[in-house]
C-alpha cells in the first residue's frame, strides 16, 4: 500500500455534528478522508415522524454533503436498506417476539453500520474507518488495539461498540474520544459549522420514531393481548402485547395503582407486575454469545459490568461456565433484562460484551 493510500480513511457521515467534527479533525491530522453516508430504511407510515429520525432524512444527507464540500472531501451515499431490514429490524422483531428486550443500536453497529463502512472501504482499497463515537482506541504495550471509555463520561459510547469484532479495532479511528460534547460544538462553530447548533438531537431509533413505535411493532407482530398478573398470580389488568413492555417499566401499564414490570411469562402470555420495587433487584445473571475484545481470561475473574446504555457500572465476579458467563454482582442491581447487552470492563478498558440470557433467582 502506497503512502497516499495509507492516509485515506472512510468517515461514516450521519449529517450530525459528531461525525462532521470527526471528519474535520482527521483532515487536520493529515488523513485524506472520504465521507460515506449510509442510506437506511424508514418505516413509511403517516404516524412516523421522519423529522425525528435525524440520521435518515434527506436533510441529514444534505448536511453531510455540505460539510464535505466545505472541507474539500468527496461524499458518497451507500444504500444498505435491504441489509438493515434483514440484520437490524429482523433482529429487533425476533427479540420482541421472544419476550426479550432488544438493543438494536449495538447490533446495528456490529452487523450493519461499521461493518458496511469497512465493506465500502475494502471495495475502494481503503484500510481505515472512522466514526463520531465517543470512545477511544488505545494501543497496548504489546501492540494490541483496545477499546476504552471516552473522557466525557456523560457521552461515553464504548458500551455501544462492545460487540464489534476484535479484528476491526486496529483499523478503527475514533477522533472524539478525548473531547466533550461542548468542545465538539465549539470546534464546529469555530470552523464555520455553526448550523449544527439548530439541528435537533434525536433519541429515537433511526427507522421509527418513539411516538410510532407501538404501532410499528403491532404491524410487524400483531396484537397479542393477555393478562396482567401480580406476583401472587392474581389478575389485575390486560396488557396490549408483551412486546410493549420491559422489565422495571412503571408508566403506561394502565393500572389504577403504582407498580413495576417484574417479568414476562411467555408460556401464559402474561405480564407479571409487582408493587415492591425491591423485587426488581437481582445479583446474578447469565450472559451468552460473549464477544471478547481481549485475550480470553482463564477461570473466574473480577471486572465491572454495565447492563444497559447510560447505566453506571457495578463490580462483579465473572464465572465461565460451558461457553457462557455467570455474572455475580457485588451489590444488587435493578432491572436485569433478558435481551439487553452486558459489557465488561477492566478499568477504562472494555473487554467485550454479550447478551443477557436470564436472571438467576437468589
Tab-separated table of C-alpha atoms in Angstrom:
chain	number	residue	atom	x	y	z
A	1	UNK	CA	0.000	0.000	0.000
A	2	UNK	CA	1.394	3.397	-1.018
A	3	UNK	CA	1.794	6.260	1.464
A	4	UNK	CA	-1.072	8.082	-0.251
A	5	UNK	CA	-3.382	5.073	0.085
A	6	UNK	CA	-2.384	4.573	3.726
A	7	UNK	CA	-3.623	8.077	4.577
A	8	UNK	CA	-7.077	7.520	3.113
A	9	UNK	CA	-9.862	6.870	5.602
A	10	UNK	CA	-13.613	6.333	5.300
A	11	UNK	CA	-15.637	8.501	7.691
A	12	UNK	CA	-19.206	7.474	8.461
A	13	UNK	CA	-21.288	10.638	7.956
A	14	UNK	CA	-24.698	10.804	9.651
A	15	UNK	CA	-25.124	14.501	8.888
A	16	UNK	CA	-24.733	15.363	12.574
A	17	UNK	CA	-22.185	17.432	14.434
A	18	UNK	CA	-20.169	14.490	15.806
A	19	UNK	CA	-19.320	12.808	12.504
A	20	UNK	CA	-18.732	16.203	10.873
A	21	UNK	CA	-16.220	17.296	13.514
A	22	UNK	CA	-14.586	13.849	13.346
A	23	UNK	CA	-14.079	14.409	9.603
A	24	UNK	CA	-12.695	17.889	10.225
A	25	UNK	CA	-10.208	16.688	12.858
A	26	UNK	CA	-8.976	13.832	10.688
A	27	UNK	CA	-8.298	16.203	7.804
A	28	UNK	CA	-6.336	18.483	10.137
A	29	UNK	CA	-4.333	15.469	11.339
A	30	UNK	CA	-3.163	14.701	7.803
A	31	UNK	CA	-5.612	11.996	6.813
A	32	UNK	CA	-7.369	12.014	3.436
A	33	UNK	CA	-10.997	11.440	4.454
A	34	UNK	CA	-13.803	10.115	2.284
A	35	UNK	CA	-17.297	10.807	3.631
A	36	UNK	CA	-19.789	7.935	3.359
A	37	UNK	CA	-23.431	8.188	4.454
A	38	UNK	CA	-25.448	5.003	4.837
A	39	UNK	CA	-28.957	5.078	3.410
A	40	UNK	CA	-31.216	3.220	5.834
A	41	UNK	CA	-34.900	2.290	5.557
A	42	UNK	CA	-37.531	4.326	7.380
A	43	UNK	CA	-40.987	2.945	8.142
A	44	UNK	CA	-43.383	4.517	5.658
A	45	UNK	CA	-46.436	5.339	7.725
A	46	UNK	CA	-48.151	8.694	8.370
A	47	UNK	CA	-47.717	8.287	12.128
A	48	UNK	CA	-43.938	8.010	11.803
A	49	UNK	CA	-42.480	11.478	12.221
A	50	UNK	CA	-39.469	11.196	9.956
A	51	UNK	CA	-38.034	14.530	11.129
A	52	UNK	CA	-37.231	12.974	14.499
A	53	UNK	CA	-35.201	10.213	12.832
A	54	UNK	CA	-32.485	12.703	12.006
A	55	UNK	CA	-29.846	10.327	10.610
A	56	UNK	CA	-32.101	9.070	7.819
A	57	UNK	CA	-33.547	12.218	6.289
A	58	UNK	CA	-32.705	13.958	3.033
A	59	UNK	CA	-31.757	16.894	5.275
A	60	UNK	CA	-29.119	14.792	7.044
A	61	UNK	CA	-27.581	13.741	3.714
A	62	UNK	CA	-27.617	17.383	2.600
A	63	UNK	CA	-25.806	18.397	5.805
A	64	UNK	CA	-23.185	15.685	5.299
A	65	UNK	CA	-22.662	16.744	1.690
A	66	UNK	CA	-22.454	20.402	2.748
A	67	UNK	CA	-19.713	19.643	5.281
A	68	UNK	CA	-17.749	17.523	2.809
A	69	UNK	CA	-17.944	20.206	0.121
A	70	UNK	CA	-16.796	22.866	2.588
A	71	UNK	CA	-13.783	20.753	3.549
A	72	UNK	CA	-12.998	19.600	0.013
A	73	UNK	CA	-13.787	15.971	0.774
A	74	UNK	CA	-15.634	13.536	-1.542
A	75	UNK	CA	-19.010	12.325	-0.275
A	76	UNK	CA	-20.903	9.165	-1.197
A	77	UNK	CA	-24.230	7.619	-0.212
A	78	UNK	CA	-24.213	3.845	0.257
A	79	UNK	CA	-27.630	2.149	0.035
A	80	UNK	CA	-27.819	-0.528	2.759
A	81	UNK	CA	-31.600	-0.634	3.213
A	82	UNK	CA	-32.052	-4.341	2.444
A	83	UNK	CA	-29.247	-5.407	4.775
A	84	UNK	CA	-30.627	-3.175	7.529
A	85	UNK	CA	-34.112	-4.650	7.241
A	86	UNK	CA	-32.717	-8.168	7.490
A	87	UNK	CA	-29.977	-7.704	10.083
A	88	UNK	CA	-31.369	-4.996	12.369
A	89	UNK	CA	-35.140	-4.803	12.013
A	90	UNK	CA	-35.318	-8.603	11.710
A	91	UNK	CA	-33.329	-8.962	14.948
A	92	UNK	CA	-35.455	-6.299	16.672
A	93	UNK	CA	-38.746	-8.034	15.861
A	94	UNK	CA	-37.381	-11.506	16.648
A	95	UNK	CA	-36.209	-10.473	20.117
A	96	UNK	CA	-39.533	-8.813	20.931
A	97	UNK	CA	-41.401	-11.891	19.689
A	98	UNK	CA	-39.422	-13.992	22.180
A	99	UNK	CA	-40.127	-11.627	25.110
A	100	UNK	CA	-36.608	-10.229	25.161
A	101	UNK	CA	-35.729	-6.529	25.194
A	102	UNK	CA	-33.591	-5.832	22.107
A	103	UNK	CA	-30.705	-3.416	21.785
A	104	UNK	CA	-30.812	-2.610	18.054
A	105	UNK	CA	-28.180	0.138	18.163
A	106	UNK	CA	-25.440	-2.249	19.346
A	107	UNK	CA	-26.436	-4.881	16.817
A	108	UNK	CA	-26.542	-2.202	14.116
A	109	UNK	CA	-23.001	-1.027	14.929
A	110	UNK	CA	-21.691	-4.574	14.521
A	111	UNK	CA	-23.887	-6.051	11.809
A	112	UNK	CA	-24.540	-3.004	9.697
A	113	UNK	CA	-23.145	0.498	10.197
A	114	UNK	CA	-19.487	-0.137	10.923
A	115	UNK	CA	-19.453	-3.425	9.013
A	116	UNK	CA	-20.793	-1.698	5.887
A	117	UNK	CA	-18.286	1.152	6.230
A	118	UNK	CA	-15.452	-1.388	6.299
A	119	UNK	CA	-17.068	-3.177	3.358
A	120	UNK	CA	-17.201	0.057	1.339
A	121	UNK	CA	-13.632	0.895	2.360
A	122	UNK	CA	-12.269	-2.504	1.307
A	123	UNK	CA	-14.045	-2.240	-2.036
A	124	UNK	CA	-12.220	1.047	-2.652
A	125	UNK	CA	-8.805	-0.037	-1.389
A	126	UNK	CA	-9.020	1.839	1.930
A	127	UNK	CA	-7.885	0.243	5.201
A	128	UNK	CA	-9.196	2.568	7.921
A	129	UNK	CA	-12.677	3.613	9.024
A	130	UNK	CA	-13.626	6.422	11.416
A	131	UNK	CA	-16.846	7.357	13.194
A	132	UNK	CA	-18.020	10.085	15.540
A	133	UNK	CA	-18.489	7.768	18.518
A	134	UNK	CA	-17.308	8.985	21.914
A	135	UNK	CA	-14.816	6.246	22.770
A	136	UNK	CA	-11.095	5.564	22.372
A	137	UNK	CA	-8.944	3.036	20.585
A	138	UNK	CA	-5.689	2.651	22.503
A	139	UNK	CA	-2.632	0.621	21.529
A	140	UNK	CA	-1.406	-1.520	24.421
A	141	UNK	CA	2.168	-2.266	25.480
A	142	UNK	CA	2.189	-5.415	23.330
A	143	UNK	CA	0.820	-3.571	20.306
A	144	UNK	CA	-2.750	-4.803	20.652
A	145	UNK	CA	-5.642	-2.411	19.990
A	146	UNK	CA	-8.019	-1.853	22.905
A	147	UNK	CA	-11.426	-0.178	23.241
A	148	UNK	CA	-11.590	2.357	26.090
A	149	UNK	CA	-14.148	4.707	27.580
A	150	UNK	CA	-14.252	8.324	26.379
A	151	UNK	CA	-13.119	11.242	28.531
A	152	UNK	CA	-16.673	12.621	28.557
A	153	UNK	CA	-18.412	10.193	30.896
A	154	UNK	CA	-21.870	11.534	30.043
A	155	UNK	CA	-21.382	10.890	26.322
A	156	UNK	CA	-19.216	7.763	26.533
A	157	UNK	CA	-20.227	5.224	23.865
A	158	UNK	CA	-17.763	2.398	24.466
A	159	UNK	CA	-20.749	0.316	25.579
A	160	UNK	CA	-22.271	0.746	22.117
A	161	UNK	CA	-19.138	-0.708	20.499
A	162	UNK	CA	-18.611	-3.703	22.792
A	163	UNK	CA	-19.898	-6.202	20.208
A	164	UNK	CA	-17.510	-5.164	17.421
A	165	UNK	CA	-15.147	-7.881	16.155
A	166	UNK	CA	-11.752	-7.546	17.800
A	167	UNK	CA	-10.068	-7.621	14.374
A	168	UNK	CA	-11.652	-4.270	13.498
A	169	UNK	CA	-10.093	-2.303	16.354
A	170	UNK	CA	-6.633	-1.695	14.785
A	171	UNK	CA	-8.355	-0.227	11.711
A	172	UNK	CA	-10.974	1.858	13.560
A	173	UNK	CA	-10.272	5.533	14.351
A	174	UNK	CA	-12.350	7.465	16.910
A	175	UNK	CA	-11.283	11.145	16.872
A	176	UNK	CA	-13.748	12.355	19.546
A	177	UNK	CA	-12.646	10.104	22.403
A	178	UNK	CA	-10.764	12.860	24.248
A	179	UNK	CA	-13.381	15.594	23.711
A	180	UNK	CA	-16.562	16.629	25.471
A	181	UNK	CA	-19.758	17.318	23.560
A	182	UNK	CA	-19.383	21.013	24.387
A	183	UNK	CA	-15.881	21.050	22.909
A	184	UNK	CA	-17.200	19.383	19.751
A	185	UNK	CA	-19.833	22.114	19.366
A	186	UNK	CA	-17.192	24.794	19.954
A	187	UNK	CA	-14.968	23.310	17.239
A	188	UNK	CA	-17.928	23.185	14.850
A	189	UNK	CA	-18.767	26.850	15.439
A	190	UNK	CA	-15.128	27.944	15.167
A	191	UNK	CA	-14.738	26.124	11.841
A	192	UNK	CA	-17.898	27.569	10.303
A	193	UNK	CA	-20.208	24.638	11.004
A	194	UNK	CA	-22.417	26.577	13.393
A	195	UNK	CA	-25.629	25.447	11.694
A	196	UNK	CA	-25.448	22.299	13.826
A	197	UNK	CA	-26.488	24.361	16.848
A	198	UNK	CA	-30.011	24.386	15.371
A	199	UNK	CA	-30.082	20.671	14.488
A	200	UNK	CA	-32.295	18.722	16.865
A	201	UNK	CA	-30.662	15.787	18.660
A	202	UNK	CA	-32.882	12.698	18.428
A	203	UNK	CA	-33.143	9.797	20.872
A	204	UNK	CA	-35.409	7.813	18.539
A	205	UNK	CA	-34.444	4.646	16.722
A	206	UNK	CA	-33.348	5.586	13.226
A	207	UNK	CA	-36.086	3.624	11.434
A	208	UNK	CA	-39.096	4.612	13.549
A	209	UNK	CA	-39.931	7.480	15.896
A	210	UNK	CA	-40.756	6.900	19.553
A	211	UNK	CA	-44.333	8.057	19.038
A	212	UNK	CA	-44.894	5.483	16.294
A	213	UNK	CA	-43.101	2.573	17.973
A	214	UNK	CA	-46.128	0.694	19.335
A	215	UNK	CA	-47.957	0.860	16.030
A	216	UNK	CA	-44.840	-0.253	14.144
A	217	UNK	CA	-44.395	-3.298	16.405
A	218	UNK	CA	-48.090	-4.156	16.273
A	219	UNK	CA	-47.970	-4.097	12.466
A	220	UNK	CA	-44.976	-6.450	12.442
A	221	UNK	CA	-46.056	-8.852	15.208
A	222	UNK	CA	-49.808	-8.392	15.594
A	223	UNK	CA	-51.941	-7.628	18.629
A	224	UNK	CA	-51.389	-10.197	21.378
A	225	UNK	CA	-53.412	-9.158	24.405
A	226	UNK	CA	-53.109	-11.094	27.648
A	227	UNK	CA	-53.455	-10.897	31.391
A	228	UNK	CA	-51.512	-8.652	33.732
A	229	UNK	CA	-51.000	-10.529	36.982
A	230	UNK	CA	-49.374	-9.534	40.259
A	231	UNK	CA	-46.580	-11.519	41.860
A	232	UNK	CA	-49.160	-13.604	43.730
A	233	UNK	CA	-50.830	-14.702	40.488
A	234	UNK	CA	-53.935	-12.502	40.731
A	235	UNK	CA	-55.225	-10.868	37.545
A	236	UNK	CA	-55.092	-7.069	37.815
A	237	UNK	CA	-55.487	-5.969	34.197
A	238	UNK	CA	-54.966	-6.636	30.493
A	239	UNK	CA	-51.802	-5.940	28.508
A	240	UNK	CA	-51.570	-4.991	24.826
A	241	UNK	CA	-48.801	-7.431	23.916
A	242	UNK	CA	-45.727	-8.413	25.921
A	243	UNK	CA	-43.526	-6.731	23.321
A	244	UNK	CA	-44.825	-3.350	24.548
A	245	UNK	CA	-43.106	-3.647	27.935
A	246	UNK	CA	-39.703	-4.032	29.534
A	247	UNK	CA	-38.562	-5.079	32.996
A	248	UNK	CA	-38.729	-2.247	35.519
A	249	UNK	CA	-41.272	-0.253	33.477
A	250	UNK	CA	-43.583	1.841	35.621
A	251	UNK	CA	-45.535	4.082	33.253
A	252	UNK	CA	-48.002	3.086	30.553
A	253	UNK	CA	-49.359	-0.010	32.311
A	254	UNK	CA	-52.932	1.304	32.527
A	255	UNK	CA	-53.400	0.192	36.133
A	256	UNK	CA	-55.036	2.240	38.920
A	257	UNK	CA	-52.073	1.738	41.252
A	258	UNK	CA	-48.302	2.182	41.066
A	259	UNK	CA	-46.408	-0.946	40.116
A	260	UNK	CA	-43.451	-2.166	38.067
A	261	UNK	CA	-42.992	-4.816	35.393
A	262	UNK	CA	-41.277	-7.728	37.115
A	263	UNK	CA	-41.080	-10.222	34.230
A	264	UNK	CA	-42.901	-11.725	31.251
A	265	UNK	CA	-44.442	-15.203	31.365
A	266	UNK	CA	-44.257	-16.143	27.691
A	267	UNK	CA	-45.982	-19.522	28.122
A	268	UNK	CA	-49.071	-17.870	29.633
A	269	UNK	CA	-48.730	-14.656	27.614
A	270	UNK	CA	-48.895	-12.898	30.978
A	271	UNK	CA	-47.234	-9.712	32.198
A	272	UNK	CA	-46.125	-10.030	35.826
A	273	UNK	CA	-46.050	-6.837	37.903
A	274	UNK	CA	-45.065	-6.009	41.461
A	275	UNK	CA	-45.843	-3.122	43.783
A	276	UNK	CA	-42.484	-3.533	45.528
A	277	UNK	CA	-39.559	-2.006	43.670
A	278	UNK	CA	-37.092	-4.040	45.710
A	279	UNK	CA	-38.364	-7.151	43.916
A	280	UNK	CA	-36.700	-5.851	40.753
A	281	UNK	CA	-33.285	-6.292	42.371
A	282	UNK	CA	-31.011	-9.173	41.453
A	283	UNK	CA	-27.372	-10.162	41.858
A	284	UNK	CA	-26.721	-12.930	39.344
A	285	UNK	CA	-27.407	-13.468	35.667
A	286	UNK	CA	-26.216	-15.486	32.685
A	287	UNK	CA	-24.604	-13.900	29.612
A	288	UNK	CA	-24.315	-15.760	26.303
A	289	UNK	CA	-22.529	-15.172	22.974
A	290	UNK	CA	-19.839	-13.092	24.665
A	291	UNK	CA	-17.645	-11.122	22.252
A	292	UNK	CA	-14.105	-10.865	23.612
A	293	UNK	CA	-12.173	-7.695	22.775
A	294	UNK	CA	-9.076	-9.033	24.525
A	295	UNK	CA	-7.395	-12.370	25.107
A	296	UNK	CA	-9.933	-14.555	26.875
A	297	UNK	CA	-9.099	-14.827	30.593
A	298	UNK	CA	-8.782	-18.207	32.284
A	299	UNK	CA	-11.142	-19.200	35.089
A	300	UNK	CA	-13.133	-16.660	37.062
A	301	UNK	CA	-12.082	-13.034	37.349
A	302	UNK	CA	-13.102	-9.645	38.720
A	303	UNK	CA	-14.455	-6.914	36.439
A	304	UNK	CA	-17.048	-4.152	36.210
A	305	UNK	CA	-20.320	-4.653	34.328
A	306	UNK	CA	-22.723	-2.305	32.557
A	307	UNK	CA	-26.096	-3.860	31.728
A	308	UNK	CA	-27.698	-1.063	29.713
A	309	UNK	CA	-26.774	2.186	27.988
A	310	UNK	CA	-26.231	5.072	30.384
A	311	UNK	CA	-26.182	2.900	33.498
A	312	UNK	CA	-23.334	3.060	35.985
A	313	UNK	CA	-21.073	0.052	36.041
A	314	UNK	CA	-21.098	-2.340	39.003
A	315	UNK	CA	-18.317	-4.529	40.387
A	316	UNK	CA	-18.786	-8.188	39.521
A	317	UNK	CA	-17.188	-11.609	39.661
A	318	UNK	CA	-17.283	-13.393	36.298
A	319	UNK	CA	-17.502	-17.190	36.280
A	320	UNK	CA	-17.058	-19.047	32.975
A	321	UNK	CA	-19.478	-21.951	32.594
A	322	UNK	CA	-19.835	-24.097	29.438
A	323	UNK	CA	-19.427	-21.305	26.913
A	324	UNK	CA	-21.492	-18.829	28.921
A	325	UNK	CA	-20.659	-16.352	31.680
A	326	UNK	CA	-22.293	-16.234	35.098
A	327	UNK	CA	-22.115	-12.681	36.394
A	328	UNK	CA	-22.241	-12.237	40.169
A	329	UNK	CA	-22.675	-8.610	41.270
A	330	UNK	CA	-21.095	-7.321	44.481
A	331	UNK	CA	-24.341	-5.470	45.243
A	332	UNK	CA	-27.923	-5.939	43.983
A	333	UNK	CA	-28.781	-4.209	40.694
A	334	UNK	CA	-32.197	-3.261	39.365
A	335	UNK	CA	-33.816	-4.465	36.184
A	336	UNK	CA	-31.639	-7.310	34.894
A	337	UNK	CA	-33.291	-7.673	31.489
A	338	UNK	CA	-33.032	-10.647	29.092
A	339	UNK	CA	-32.013	-9.454	25.630
A	340	UNK	CA	-30.068	-6.440	26.825
A	341	UNK	CA	-26.292	-6.360	26.394
A	342	UNK	CA	-23.851	-6.687	29.284
A	343	UNK	CA	-20.464	-5.049	28.680
A	344	UNK	CA	-17.494	-5.869	30.904
A	345	UNK	CA	-14.657	-3.503	31.815
A	346	UNK	CA	-11.212	-3.644	33.355
A	347	UNK	CA	-10.618	-0.079	34.465
A	348	UNK	CA	-11.412	2.131	31.459
A	349	UNK	CA	-10.882	-0.715	29.019
A	350	UNK	CA	-13.900	-2.532	27.590
A	351	UNK	CA	-13.068	-6.230	27.324
A	352	UNK	CA	-16.238	-7.217	25.466
A	353	UNK	CA	-19.959	-7.758	25.681
A	354	UNK	CA	-22.695	-10.358	25.343
A	355	UNK	CA	-26.450	-10.841	25.575
A	356	UNK	CA	-28.158	-11.289	28.941
A	357	UNK	CA	-29.864	-14.673	28.715
A	358	UNK	CA	-31.662	-14.743	32.050
A	359	UNK	CA	-31.527	-13.525	35.630
A	360	UNK	CA	-30.894	-16.095	38.360
A	361	UNK	CA	-33.111	-16.272	41.432
A	362	UNK	CA	-31.411	-15.891	44.772
